[in-house]
mmCIF file with all atom_site columns, C-alpha atoms (C1' of nucleotides) in Angstrom:
data_model
loop_
_atom_site.group_PDB
_atom_site.id
_atom_site.type_symbol
_atom_site.label_atom_id
_atom_site.label_alt_id
_atom_site.label_comp_id
_atom_site.label_asym_id
_atom_site.label_entity_id
_atom_site.label_seq_id
_atom_site.pdbx_PDB_ins_code
_atom_site.Cartn_x
_atom_site.Cartn_y
_atom_site.Cartn_z
_atom_site.occupancy
_atom_site.B_iso_or_equiv
_atom_site.pdbx_formal_charge
_atom_site.auth_seq_id
_atom_site.auth_comp_id
_atom_site.auth_asym_id
_atom_site.auth_atom_id
_atom_site.pdbx_PDB_model_num
ATOM 1   C CA    . UNK A 1 1   ? 11.268  5.319   29.010  1.00 50.00 ? 1   UNK A CA    1
ATOM 2   C CA    . UNK A 1 2   ? 7.984   6.483   27.633  1.00 49.00 ? 2   UNK A CA    1
ATOM 3   C CA    . UNK A 1 3   ? 7.418   5.701   23.994  1.00 57.00 ? 3   UNK A CA    1
ATOM 4   C CA    . UNK A 1 4   ? 5.652   8.129   21.737  1.00 64.00 ? 4   UNK A CA    1
ATOM 5   C CA    . UNK A 1 5   ? 3.104   5.434   21.036  1.00 71.00 ? 5   UNK A CA    1
ATOM 6   C CA    . UNK A 1 6   ? 2.334   4.524   24.674  1.00 73.00 ? 6   UNK A CA    1
ATOM 7   C CA    . UNK A 1 7   ? -0.951  6.390   24.636  1.00 86.00 ? 7   UNK A CA    1
ATOM 8   C CA    . UNK A 1 8   ? -2.431  4.488   21.721  1.00 95.00 ? 8   UNK A CA    1
ATOM 9   C CA    . UNK A 1 9   ? -4.945  1.701   22.202  1.00 96.00 ? 9   UNK A CA    1
ATOM 10  C CA    . UNK A 1 10  ? -5.006  -1.260  19.873  1.00 98.00 ? 10  UNK A CA    1
ATOM 11  C CA    . UNK A 1 11  ? -7.949  -1.585  17.510  1.00 97.00 ? 11  UNK A CA    1
ATOM 12  C CA    . UNK A 1 12  ? -10.009 -4.648  18.466  1.00 98.00 ? 12  UNK A CA    1
ATOM 13  C CA    . UNK A 1 13  ? -10.839 -7.053  15.656  1.00 98.00 ? 13  UNK A CA    1
ATOM 14  C CA    . UNK A 1 14  ? -14.464 -7.001  16.796  1.00 98.00 ? 14  UNK A CA    1
ATOM 15  C CA    . UNK A 1 15  ? -14.604 -3.293  15.888  1.00 96.00 ? 15  UNK A CA    1
ATOM 16  C CA    . UNK A 1 16  ? -13.631 -3.978  12.284  1.00 98.00 ? 16  UNK A CA    1
ATOM 17  C CA    . UNK A 1 17  ? -16.464 -4.298  9.770   1.00 98.00 ? 17  UNK A CA    1
ATOM 18  C CA    . UNK A 1 18  ? -16.649 -7.731  8.172   1.00 97.00 ? 18  UNK A CA    1
ATOM 19  C CA    . UNK A 1 19  ? -16.982 -6.247  4.696   1.00 98.00 ? 19  UNK A CA    1
ATOM 20  C CA    . UNK A 1 20  ? -13.965 -5.150  2.629   1.00 98.00 ? 20  UNK A CA    1
ATOM 21  C CA    . UNK A 1 21  ? -15.464 -1.897  1.351   1.00 98.00 ? 21  UNK A CA    1
ATOM 22  C CA    . UNK A 1 22  ? -16.781 -0.940  4.791   1.00 98.00 ? 22  UNK A CA    1
ATOM 23  C CA    . UNK A 1 23  ? -13.387 -1.742  6.281   1.00 98.00 ? 23  UNK A CA    1
ATOM 24  C CA    . UNK A 1 24  ? -11.675 0.553   3.781   1.00 98.00 ? 24  UNK A CA    1
ATOM 25  C CA    . UNK A 1 25  ? -13.906 3.405   4.974   1.00 98.00 ? 25  UNK A CA    1
ATOM 26  C CA    . UNK A 1 26  ? -13.539 2.418   8.615   1.00 98.00 ? 26  UNK A CA    1
ATOM 27  C CA    . UNK A 1 27  ? -9.732  2.543   8.504   1.00 98.00 ? 27  UNK A CA    1
ATOM 28  C CA    . UNK A 1 28  ? -9.739  6.202   7.483   1.00 98.00 ? 28  UNK A CA    1
ATOM 29  C CA    . UNK A 1 29  ? -8.614  8.221   10.513  1.00 97.00 ? 29  UNK A CA    1
ATOM 30  C CA    . UNK A 1 30  ? -7.184  5.203   12.355  1.00 98.00 ? 30  UNK A CA    1
ATOM 31  C CA    . UNK A 1 31  ? -3.541  5.158   13.409  1.00 98.00 ? 31  UNK A CA    1
ATOM 32  C CA    . UNK A 1 32  ? -0.838  2.855   12.069  1.00 98.00 ? 32  UNK A CA    1
ATOM 33  C CA    . UNK A 1 33  ? 1.910   2.158   14.603  1.00 98.00 ? 33  UNK A CA    1
ATOM 34  C CA    . UNK A 1 34  ? 5.355   0.779   13.790  1.00 98.00 ? 34  UNK A CA    1
ATOM 35  C CA    . UNK A 1 35  ? 7.720   -0.228  16.582  1.00 98.00 ? 35  UNK A CA    1
ATOM 36  C CA    . UNK A 1 36  ? 11.370  -1.104  15.917  1.00 96.00 ? 36  UNK A CA    1
ATOM 37  C CA    . UNK A 1 37  ? 14.465  -1.371  18.116  1.00 93.00 ? 37  UNK A CA    1
ATOM 38  C CA    . UNK A 1 38  ? 15.456  2.013   16.669  1.00 86.00 ? 38  UNK A CA    1
ATOM 39  C CA    . UNK A 1 39  ? 12.220  3.691   17.674  1.00 93.00 ? 39  UNK A CA    1
ATOM 40  C CA    . UNK A 1 40  ? 8.501   4.047   17.127  1.00 97.00 ? 40  UNK A CA    1
ATOM 41  C CA    . UNK A 1 41  ? 6.724   5.610   14.181  1.00 97.00 ? 41  UNK A CA    1
ATOM 42  C CA    . UNK A 1 42  ? 3.072   6.339   13.622  1.00 98.00 ? 42  UNK A CA    1
ATOM 43  C CA    . UNK A 1 43  ? 0.727   8.021   11.211  1.00 98.00 ? 43  UNK A CA    1
ATOM 44  C CA    . UNK A 1 44  ? -2.963  8.635   10.710  1.00 98.00 ? 44  UNK A CA    1
ATOM 45  C CA    . UNK A 1 45  ? -4.493  6.801   7.746   1.00 98.00 ? 45  UNK A CA    1
ATOM 46  C CA    . UNK A 1 46  ? -5.922  9.353   5.303   1.00 98.00 ? 46  UNK A CA    1
ATOM 47  C CA    . UNK A 1 47  ? -6.368  7.245   2.149   1.00 98.00 ? 47  UNK A CA    1
ATOM 48  C CA    . UNK A 1 48  ? -7.307  3.601   1.428   1.00 98.00 ? 48  UNK A CA    1
ATOM 49  C CA    . UNK A 1 49  ? -8.505  1.401   -1.415  1.00 98.00 ? 49  UNK A CA    1
ATOM 50  C CA    . UNK A 1 50  ? -10.731 -1.679  -1.196  1.00 98.00 ? 50  UNK A CA    1
ATOM 51  C CA    . UNK A 1 51  ? -9.921  -4.844  -3.178  1.00 98.00 ? 51  UNK A CA    1
ATOM 52  C CA    . UNK A 1 52  ? -13.012 -6.939  -2.441  1.00 98.00 ? 52  UNK A CA    1
ATOM 53  C CA    . UNK A 1 53  ? -13.839 -10.555 -3.249  1.00 98.00 ? 53  UNK A CA    1
ATOM 54  C CA    . UNK A 1 54  ? -14.252 -11.138 -6.986  1.00 96.00 ? 54  UNK A CA    1
ATOM 55  C CA    . UNK A 1 55  ? -12.305 -8.017  -7.979  1.00 97.00 ? 55  UNK A CA    1
ATOM 56  C CA    . UNK A 1 56  ? -10.190 -8.782  -11.074 1.00 96.00 ? 56  UNK A CA    1
ATOM 57  C CA    . UNK A 1 57  ? -7.651  -6.166  -9.942  1.00 97.00 ? 57  UNK A CA    1
ATOM 58  C CA    . UNK A 1 58  ? -7.167  -7.856  -6.563  1.00 97.00 ? 58  UNK A CA    1
ATOM 59  C CA    . UNK A 1 59  ? -4.221  -10.099 -5.825  1.00 97.00 ? 59  UNK A CA    1
ATOM 60  C CA    . UNK A 1 60  ? -6.492  -12.800 -4.422  1.00 97.00 ? 60  UNK A CA    1
ATOM 61  C CA    . UNK A 1 61  ? -8.542  -12.993 -7.611  1.00 97.00 ? 61  UNK A CA    1
ATOM 62  C CA    . UNK A 1 62  ? -6.801  -16.119 -8.978  1.00 95.00 ? 62  UNK A CA    1
ATOM 63  C CA    . UNK A 1 63  ? -6.724  -17.939 -5.669  1.00 96.00 ? 63  UNK A CA    1
ATOM 64  C CA    . UNK A 1 64  ? -4.281  -18.376 -2.846  1.00 96.00 ? 64  UNK A CA    1
ATOM 65  C CA    . UNK A 1 65  ? -0.534  -18.502 -3.544  1.00 96.00 ? 65  UNK A CA    1
ATOM 66  C CA    . UNK A 1 66  ? 2.640   -18.245 -1.486  1.00 94.00 ? 66  UNK A CA    1
ATOM 67  C CA    . UNK A 1 67  ? 2.759   -14.505 -2.040  1.00 96.00 ? 67  UNK A CA    1
ATOM 68  C CA    . UNK A 1 68  ? -0.832  -13.568 -1.265  1.00 98.00 ? 68  UNK A CA    1
ATOM 69  C CA    . UNK A 1 69  ? -1.412  -16.013 1.598   1.00 97.00 ? 69  UNK A CA    1
ATOM 70  C CA    . UNK A 1 70  ? -1.848  -13.204 4.146   1.00 98.00 ? 70  UNK A CA    1
ATOM 71  C CA    . UNK A 1 71  ? -4.865  -11.853 2.242   1.00 98.00 ? 71  UNK A CA    1
ATOM 72  C CA    . UNK A 1 72  ? -6.672  -15.040 3.245   1.00 98.00 ? 72  UNK A CA    1
ATOM 73  C CA    . UNK A 1 73  ? -6.103  -14.542 6.992   1.00 98.00 ? 73  UNK A CA    1
ATOM 74  C CA    . UNK A 1 74  ? -9.014  -13.210 9.006   1.00 98.00 ? 74  UNK A CA    1
ATOM 75  C CA    . UNK A 1 75  ? -9.515  -9.442  8.902   1.00 98.00 ? 75  UNK A CA    1
ATOM 76  C CA    . UNK A 1 76  ? -6.854  -7.280  10.503  1.00 98.00 ? 76  UNK A CA    1
ATOM 77  C CA    . UNK A 1 77  ? -3.699  -9.012  9.281   1.00 98.00 ? 77  UNK A CA    1
ATOM 78  C CA    . UNK A 1 78  ? -0.950  -7.358  7.235   1.00 98.00 ? 78  UNK A CA    1
ATOM 79  C CA    . UNK A 1 79  ? -0.356  -8.328  3.614   1.00 98.00 ? 79  UNK A CA    1
ATOM 80  C CA    . UNK A 1 80  ? 2.882   -6.763  2.337   1.00 98.00 ? 80  UNK A CA    1
ATOM 81  C CA    . UNK A 1 81  ? 4.156   -7.231  -1.199  1.00 98.00 ? 81  UNK A CA    1
ATOM 82  C CA    . UNK A 1 82  ? 6.771   -5.740  -3.505  1.00 98.00 ? 82  UNK A CA    1
ATOM 83  C CA    . UNK A 1 83  ? 5.391   -3.632  -6.343  1.00 97.00 ? 83  UNK A CA    1
ATOM 84  C CA    . UNK A 1 84  ? 7.419   -2.774  -9.464  1.00 97.00 ? 84  UNK A CA    1
ATOM 85  C CA    . UNK A 1 85  ? 10.498  -4.315  -7.883  1.00 96.00 ? 85  UNK A CA    1
ATOM 86  C CA    . UNK A 1 86  ? 10.935  -1.185  -5.843  1.00 92.00 ? 86  UNK A CA    1
ATOM 87  C CA    . UNK A 1 87  ? 8.130   -0.363  -3.393  1.00 98.00 ? 87  UNK A CA    1
ATOM 88  C CA    . UNK A 1 88  ? 6.505   -2.382  -0.633  1.00 98.00 ? 88  UNK A CA    1
ATOM 89  C CA    . UNK A 1 89  ? 2.748   -1.927  -0.343  1.00 98.00 ? 89  UNK A CA    1
ATOM 90  C CA    . UNK A 1 90  ? 0.754   -2.552  2.839   1.00 98.00 ? 90  UNK A CA    1
ATOM 91  C CA    . UNK A 1 91  ? -2.718  -4.074  2.886   1.00 98.00 ? 91  UNK A CA    1
ATOM 92  C CA    . UNK A 1 92  ? -5.037  -4.946  5.737   1.00 98.00 ? 92  UNK A CA    1
ATOM 93  C CA    . UNK A 1 93  ? -6.718  -8.296  5.182   1.00 98.00 ? 93  UNK A CA    1
ATOM 94  C CA    . UNK A 1 94  ? -10.512 -8.192  5.310   1.00 98.00 ? 94  UNK A CA    1
ATOM 95  C CA    . UNK A 1 95  ? -13.282 -10.783 5.420   1.00 97.00 ? 95  UNK A CA    1
ATOM 96  C CA    . UNK A 1 96  ? -13.033 -14.052 7.346   1.00 97.00 ? 96  UNK A CA    1
ATOM 97  C CA    . UNK A 1 97  ? -10.298 -16.677 7.332   1.00 97.00 ? 97  UNK A CA    1
ATOM 98  C CA    . UNK A 1 98  ? -10.045 -18.454 3.969   1.00 97.00 ? 98  UNK A CA    1
ATOM 99  C CA    . UNK A 1 99  ? -11.587 -15.581 1.982   1.00 97.00 ? 99  UNK A CA    1
ATOM 100 C CA    . UNK A 1 100 ? -9.027  -13.495 0.078   1.00 98.00 ? 100 UNK A CA    1
ATOM 101 C CA    . UNK A 1 101 ? -9.560  -9.723  0.088   1.00 98.00 ? 101 UNK A CA    1
ATOM 102 C CA    . UNK A 1 102 ? -7.904  -6.647  1.475   1.00 98.00 ? 102 UNK A CA    1
ATOM 103 C CA    . UNK A 1 103 ? -7.576  -2.905  1.886   1.00 98.00 ? 103 UNK A CA    1
ATOM 104 C CA    . UNK A 1 104 ? -4.542  -1.022  0.556   1.00 98.00 ? 104 UNK A CA    1
ATOM 105 C CA    . UNK A 1 105 ? -3.209  1.763   2.788   1.00 98.00 ? 105 UNK A CA    1
ATOM 106 C CA    . UNK A 1 106 ? -2.282  4.566   0.378   1.00 98.00 ? 106 UNK A CA    1
ATOM 107 C CA    . UNK A 1 107 ? -1.314  7.523   2.565   1.00 98.00 ? 107 UNK A CA    1
ATOM 108 C CA    . UNK A 1 108 ? -0.672  8.636   6.141   1.00 98.00 ? 108 UNK A CA    1
ATOM 109 C CA    . UNK A 1 109 ? -0.444  11.889  8.020   1.00 98.00 ? 109 UNK A CA    1
ATOM 110 C CA    . UNK A 1 110 ? 2.916   11.570  9.833   1.00 98.00 ? 110 UNK A CA    1
ATOM 111 C CA    . UNK A 1 111 ? 2.557   11.735  13.644  1.00 98.00 ? 111 UNK A CA    1
ATOM 112 C CA    . UNK A 1 112 ? 5.374   10.224  15.716  1.00 97.00 ? 112 UNK A CA    1
ATOM 113 C CA    . UNK A 1 113 ? 9.013   9.496   14.881  1.00 98.00 ? 113 UNK A CA    1
ATOM 114 C CA    . UNK A 1 114 ? 9.154   12.013  12.052  1.00 98.00 ? 114 UNK A CA    1
ATOM 115 C CA    . UNK A 1 115 ? 12.965  12.535  12.156  1.00 97.00 ? 115 UNK A CA    1
ATOM 116 C CA    . UNK A 1 116 ? 13.555  8.766   11.763  1.00 97.00 ? 116 UNK A CA    1
ATOM 117 C CA    . UNK A 1 117 ? 11.042  8.613   8.930   1.00 98.00 ? 117 UNK A CA    1
ATOM 118 C CA    . UNK A 1 118 ? 12.867  11.475  7.226   1.00 97.00 ? 118 UNK A CA    1
ATOM 119 C CA    . UNK A 1 119 ? 16.091  9.471   7.497   1.00 97.00 ? 119 UNK A CA    1
ATOM 120 C CA    . UNK A 1 120 ? 14.422  6.313   6.149   1.00 97.00 ? 120 UNK A CA    1
ATOM 121 C CA    . UNK A 1 121 ? 13.055  8.203   3.153   1.00 97.00 ? 121 UNK A CA    1
ATOM 122 C CA    . UNK A 1 122 ? 15.902  10.644  2.682   1.00 96.00 ? 122 UNK A CA    1
ATOM 123 C CA    . UNK A 1 123 ? 13.298  13.353  2.365   1.00 96.00 ? 123 UNK A CA    1
ATOM 124 C CA    . UNK A 1 124 ? 12.732  16.378  4.594   1.00 96.00 ? 124 UNK A CA    1
ATOM 125 C CA    . UNK A 1 125 ? 9.450   17.682  3.221   1.00 96.00 ? 125 UNK A CA    1
ATOM 126 C CA    . UNK A 1 126 ? 6.666   16.559  5.574   1.00 97.00 ? 126 UNK A CA    1
ATOM 127 C CA    . UNK A 1 127 ? 4.087   16.405  2.815   1.00 96.00 ? 127 UNK A CA    1
ATOM 128 C CA    . UNK A 1 128 ? 6.140   13.967  0.720   1.00 97.00 ? 128 UNK A CA    1
ATOM 129 C CA    . UNK A 1 129 ? 7.078   11.731  3.660   1.00 98.00 ? 129 UNK A CA    1
ATOM 130 C CA    . UNK A 1 130 ? 4.131   9.297   3.710   1.00 98.00 ? 130 UNK A CA    1
ATOM 131 C CA    . UNK A 1 131 ? 1.973   10.467  0.776   1.00 98.00 ? 131 UNK A CA    1
ATOM 132 C CA    . UNK A 1 132 ? 1.787   7.328   -1.397  1.00 98.00 ? 132 UNK A CA    1
ATOM 133 C CA    . UNK A 1 133 ? 1.600   3.587   -0.662  1.00 98.00 ? 133 UNK A CA    1
ATOM 134 C CA    . UNK A 1 134 ? 5.277   2.883   -1.357  1.00 98.00 ? 134 UNK A CA    1
ATOM 135 C CA    . UNK A 1 135 ? 6.455   6.019   0.416   1.00 98.00 ? 135 UNK A CA    1
ATOM 136 C CA    . UNK A 1 136 ? 4.687   5.301   3.678   1.00 98.00 ? 136 UNK A CA    1
ATOM 137 C CA    . UNK A 1 137 ? 6.133   1.785   3.916   1.00 98.00 ? 137 UNK A CA    1
ATOM 138 C CA    . UNK A 1 138 ? 9.632   3.142   3.286   1.00 98.00 ? 138 UNK A CA    1
ATOM 139 C CA    . UNK A 1 139 ? 9.128   5.788   5.983   1.00 98.00 ? 139 UNK A CA    1
ATOM 140 C CA    . UNK A 1 140 ? 7.923   3.201   8.513   1.00 98.00 ? 140 UNK A CA    1
ATOM 141 C CA    . UNK A 1 141 ? 10.464  0.539   7.469   1.00 98.00 ? 141 UNK A CA    1
ATOM 142 C CA    . UNK A 1 142 ? 7.768   -1.929  6.411   1.00 98.00 ? 142 UNK A CA    1
ATOM 143 C CA    . UNK A 1 143 ? 8.703   -4.851  4.147   1.00 98.00 ? 143 UNK A CA    1
ATOM 144 C CA    . UNK A 1 144 ? 7.977   -8.555  3.598   1.00 97.00 ? 144 UNK A CA    1
ATOM 145 C CA    . UNK A 1 145 ? 9.226   -9.408  7.075   1.00 97.00 ? 145 UNK A CA    1
ATOM 146 C CA    . UNK A 1 146 ? 5.960   -7.994  8.390   1.00 98.00 ? 146 UNK A CA    1
ATOM 147 C CA    . UNK A 1 147 ? 3.787   -9.985  5.973   1.00 98.00 ? 147 UNK A CA    1
ATOM 148 C CA    . UNK A 1 148 ? 1.109   -11.925 7.848   1.00 98.00 ? 148 UNK A CA    1
ATOM 149 C CA    . UNK A 1 149 ? 1.427   -10.050 11.120  1.00 98.00 ? 149 UNK A CA    1
ATOM 150 C CA    . UNK A 1 150 ? -1.692  -9.507  13.238  1.00 98.00 ? 150 UNK A CA    1
ATOM 151 C CA    . UNK A 1 151 ? -2.441  -5.779  13.255  1.00 98.00 ? 151 UNK A CA    1
ATOM 152 C CA    . UNK A 1 152 ? -4.903  -6.197  16.128  1.00 98.00 ? 152 UNK A CA    1
ATOM 153 C CA    . UNK A 1 153 ? -2.125  -7.067  18.606  1.00 98.00 ? 153 UNK A CA    1
ATOM 154 C CA    . UNK A 1 154 ? 0.579   -4.745  19.849  1.00 97.00 ? 154 UNK A CA    1
ATOM 155 C CA    . UNK A 1 155 ? 3.907   -5.655  18.269  1.00 98.00 ? 155 UNK A CA    1
ATOM 156 C CA    . UNK A 1 156 ? 6.151   -4.480  15.441  1.00 98.00 ? 156 UNK A CA    1
ATOM 157 C CA    . UNK A 1 157 ? 3.156   -3.224  13.427  1.00 98.00 ? 157 UNK A CA    1
ATOM 158 C CA    . UNK A 1 158 ? -0.381  -2.592  14.651  1.00 98.00 ? 158 UNK A CA    1
ATOM 159 C CA    . UNK A 1 159 ? -3.474  -0.442  14.318  1.00 98.00 ? 159 UNK A CA    1
ATOM 160 C CA    . UNK A 1 160 ? -4.684  1.958   16.986  1.00 98.00 ? 160 UNK A CA    1
ATOM 161 C CA    . UNK A 1 161 ? -8.009  3.627   17.655  1.00 95.00 ? 161 UNK A CA    1
ATOM 162 C CA    . UNK A 1 162 ? -8.215  7.365   17.362  1.00 87.00 ? 162 UNK A CA    1
ATOM 163 C CA    . UNK A 1 163 ? -10.103 9.711   19.637  1.00 80.00 ? 163 UNK A CA    1
ATOM 164 C CA    . UNK A 1 164 ? -10.655 12.347  17.010  1.00 81.00 ? 164 UNK A CA    1
ATOM 165 C CA    . UNK A 1 165 ? -13.869 13.154  15.202  1.00 80.00 ? 165 UNK A CA    1
ATOM 166 C CA    . UNK A 1 166 ? -14.573 11.049  12.164  1.00 84.00 ? 166 UNK A CA    1
ATOM 167 C CA    . UNK A 1 167 ? -13.246 13.056  9.207   1.00 91.00 ? 167 UNK A CA    1
ATOM 168 C CA    . UNK A 1 168 ? -15.283 13.848  6.127   1.00 96.00 ? 168 UNK A CA    1
ATOM 169 C CA    . UNK A 1 169 ? -14.599 10.997  3.739   1.00 97.00 ? 169 UNK A CA    1
ATOM 170 C CA    . UNK A 1 170 ? -14.490 11.314  -0.049  1.00 97.00 ? 170 UNK A CA    1
ATOM 171 C CA    . UNK A 1 171 ? -14.790 8.477   -2.538  1.00 97.00 ? 171 UNK A CA    1
ATOM 172 C CA    . UNK A 1 172 ? -13.385 7.931   -6.033  1.00 96.00 ? 172 UNK A CA    1
ATOM 173 C CA    . UNK A 1 173 ? -12.071 5.391   -8.522  1.00 96.00 ? 173 UNK A CA    1
ATOM 174 C CA    . UNK A 1 174 ? -8.850  3.639   -7.558  1.00 97.00 ? 174 UNK A CA    1
ATOM 175 C CA    . UNK A 1 175 ? -5.417  4.820   -8.713  1.00 97.00 ? 175 UNK A CA    1
ATOM 176 C CA    . UNK A 1 176 ? -2.903  3.090   -10.974 1.00 96.00 ? 176 UNK A CA    1
ATOM 177 C CA    . UNK A 1 177 ? -4.959  0.157   -12.262 1.00 96.00 ? 177 UNK A CA    1
ATOM 178 C CA    . UNK A 1 178 ? -5.329  -1.212  -15.773 1.00 93.00 ? 178 UNK A CA    1
ATOM 179 C CA    . UNK A 1 179 ? -8.402  -3.287  -14.911 1.00 93.00 ? 179 UNK A CA    1
ATOM 180 C CA    . UNK A 1 180 ? -11.556 -2.477  -12.957 1.00 94.00 ? 180 UNK A CA    1
ATOM 181 C CA    . UNK A 1 181 ? -10.649 1.174   -13.341 1.00 94.00 ? 181 UNK A CA    1
ATOM 182 C CA    . UNK A 1 182 ? -14.127 2.591   -12.773 1.00 94.00 ? 182 UNK A CA    1
ATOM 183 C CA    . UNK A 1 183 ? -15.145 1.045   -9.463  1.00 96.00 ? 183 UNK A CA    1
ATOM 184 C CA    . UNK A 1 184 ? -15.363 3.765   -6.774  1.00 97.00 ? 184 UNK A CA    1
ATOM 185 C CA    . UNK A 1 185 ? -13.393 1.907   -4.117  1.00 98.00 ? 185 UNK A CA    1
ATOM 186 C CA    . UNK A 1 186 ? -10.896 4.560   -3.040  1.00 98.00 ? 186 UNK A CA    1
ATOM 187 C CA    . UNK A 1 187 ? -11.576 6.475   0.182   1.00 98.00 ? 187 UNK A CA    1
ATOM 188 C CA    . UNK A 1 188 ? -9.804  9.557   1.515   1.00 97.00 ? 188 UNK A CA    1
ATOM 189 C CA    . UNK A 1 189 ? -10.041 12.464  3.934   1.00 97.00 ? 189 UNK A CA    1
ATOM 190 C CA    . UNK A 1 190 ? -11.549 15.366  2.006   1.00 96.00 ? 190 UNK A CA    1
ATOM 191 C CA    . UNK A 1 191 ? -9.077  18.162  1.342   1.00 94.00 ? 191 UNK A CA    1
ATOM 192 C CA    . UNK A 1 192 ? -6.286  16.544  3.361   1.00 96.00 ? 192 UNK A CA    1
ATOM 193 C CA    . UNK A 1 193 ? -2.804  17.584  2.237   1.00 96.00 ? 193 UNK A CA    1
ATOM 194 C CA    . UNK A 1 194 ? -1.361  14.112  2.871   1.00 97.00 ? 194 UNK A CA    1
ATOM 195 C CA    . UNK A 1 195 ? -3.664  12.348  0.391   1.00 97.00 ? 195 UNK A CA    1
ATOM 196 C CA    . UNK A 1 196 ? -1.866  11.033  -2.744  1.00 95.00 ? 196 UNK A CA    1
ATOM 197 C CA    . UNK A 1 197 ? -2.805  11.577  -6.359  1.00 79.00 ? 197 UNK A CA    1
ATOM 198 C CA    . UNK A 1 198 ? -3.674  14.757  -8.276  1.00 73.00 ? 198 UNK A CA    1
ATOM 199 C CA    . UNK A 1 199 ? -5.424  17.564  -6.387  1.00 73.00 ? 199 UNK A CA    1
ATOM 200 C CA    . UNK A 1 200 ? -8.665  16.834  -8.188  1.00 69.00 ? 200 UNK A CA    1
ATOM 201 C CA    . UNK A 1 201 ? -8.708  13.503  -6.379  1.00 72.00 ? 201 UNK A CA    1
ATOM 202 C CA    . UNK A 1 202 ? -8.829  14.832  -2.838  1.00 76.00 ? 202 UNK A CA    1
ATOM 203 C CA    . UNK A 1 203 ? -11.927 16.998  -3.106  1.00 81.00 ? 203 UNK A CA    1
ATOM 204 C "C1'" . DA  B 2 1   ? 13.115  -22.272 -18.403 1.00 77.00 ? 1   DA  B "C1'" 1
ATOM 205 C "C1'" . DG  B 2 2   ? 11.503  -18.060 -20.503 1.00 77.00 ? 2   DG  B "C1'" 1
ATOM 206 C "C1'" . DT  B 2 3   ? 8.442   -14.133 -20.684 1.00 77.00 ? 3   DT  B "C1'" 1
ATOM 207 C "C1'" . DG  B 2 4   ? 5.477   -10.180 -19.625 1.00 77.00 ? 4   DG  B "C1'" 1
ATOM 208 C "C1'" . DC  B 2 5   ? 3.784   -7.221  -16.379 1.00 77.00 ? 5   DC  B "C1'" 1
ATOM 209 C "C1'" . DG  B 2 6   ? 2.445   -4.369  -12.629 1.00 77.00 ? 6   DG  B "C1'" 1
ATOM 210 C "C1'" . DA  B 2 7   ? -2.248  -1.668  -6.395  1.00 77.00 ? 7   DA  B "C1'" 1
ATOM 211 C "C1'" . DT  B 2 8   ? 4.957   3.034   -7.830  1.00 77.00 ? 8   DT  B "C1'" 1
ATOM 212 C "C1'" . DT  B 2 9   ? 8.355   6.326   -7.561  1.00 77.00 ? 9   DT  B "C1'" 1
ATOM 213 C "C1'" . DG  B 2 10  ? 11.704  9.843   -8.787  1.00 77.00 ? 10  DG  B "C1'" 1
ATOM 214 C "C1'" . DA  B 2 11  ? 13.944  12.206  -12.326 1.00 77.00 ? 11  DA  B "C1'" 1
ATOM 215 C "C1'" . DC  B 2 12  ? 13.339  14.965  -16.042 1.00 77.00 ? 12  DC  B "C1'" 1
ATOM 216 C "C1'" . DT  B 2 13  ? 10.994  18.118  -20.189 1.00 77.00 ? 13  DT  B "C1'" 1
ATOM 217 C "C1'" . DG  C 3 1   ? 3.080   16.663  -17.978 1.00 77.00 ? 1   DG  C "C1'" 1
ATOM 218 C "C1'" . DT  C 3 2   ? 6.202   12.089  -19.622 1.00 77.00 ? 2   DT  C "C1'" 1
ATOM 219 C "C1'" . DC  C 3 3   ? 9.092   8.025   -18.820 1.00 77.00 ? 3   DC  C "C1'" 1
ATOM 220 C "C1'" . DA  C 3 4   ? 12.364  4.410   -17.367 1.00 77.00 ? 4   DA  C "C1'" 1
ATOM 221 C "C1'" . DA  C 3 5   ? 14.041  1.558   -13.457 1.00 77.00 ? 5   DA  C "C1'" 1
ATOM 222 C "C1'" . DT  C 3 6   ? 13.480  -2.826  -11.275 1.00 77.00 ? 6   DT  C "C1'" 1
ATOM 223 C "C1'" . DC  C 3 7   ? 12.314  -7.743  -9.746  1.00 77.00 ? 7   DC  C "C1'" 1
ATOM 224 C "C1'" . DG  C 3 8   ? 9.190   -11.164 -7.875  1.00 77.00 ? 8   DG  C "C1'" 1
ATOM 225 C "C1'" . DC  C 3 9   ? 5.551   -13.589 -9.450  1.00 77.00 ? 9   DC  C "C1'" 1
ATOM 226 C "C1'" . DA  C 3 10  ? 2.106   -15.805 -12.371 1.00 77.00 ? 10  DA  C "C1'" 1
ATOM 227 C "C1'" . DC  C 3 11  ? 1.597   -17.782 -16.610 1.00 77.00 ? 11  DC  C "C1'" 1
ATOM 228 C "C1'" . DT  C 3 12  ? 2.905   -20.380 -20.821 1.00 77.00 ? 12  DT  C "C1'" 1
ATOM 229 C "C1'" . DA  C 3 13  ? 5.517   -24.266 -22.895 1.00 77.00 ? 13  DA  C "C1'" 1
#
DNA sequence: AGTGCGATTGACT
DNA sequence: GTCAATCGCACTA
């Protein structure tokens, strides 16, 4: 049987910038692939946020712990944590092994496996399916089980290259923080309907 | 051992 | 637009 995701090619670690902020920009337009026994899901990344070294809003700021261990893996690993006791959030580790930093994936354009994602989310509306960091993980059935996984190898969760043109990328302050609120470390596809946040934040 | 607090979401005015 | 739910974790004692 041919999977919907058969045509995708895994993103090589060597292609990933070694800098957290550059990685956040680089991941825009790339494809996130989720493979489960029930089926395959995918979506194009349309919004990210960088949490670089020394950022007081970053989970690695106070050093390595059991929870944030995956942030200290070399770039291209998944860090998944539970936010507000309700939503799992997916990060891509950045930097080299032993340095804690990451990129939050905030929104996807749904591509493959949309009916299953609609079941996972109990939502029909395509625009609400993966618009938001906690929504996209629910749609793709991502939780702590996937924490620490290598996203540069095909498996239950991985990143794929895209053959499309590089989209026009906008930049703004990050969303939902109480510290470091002014740093312009959020990146998004300009005008894209699947970007989260108020409309004024996707121009 | 107890406490305070989110990198959010969905329901509601 | 506002607001409460919810729970793992980091921090204090």
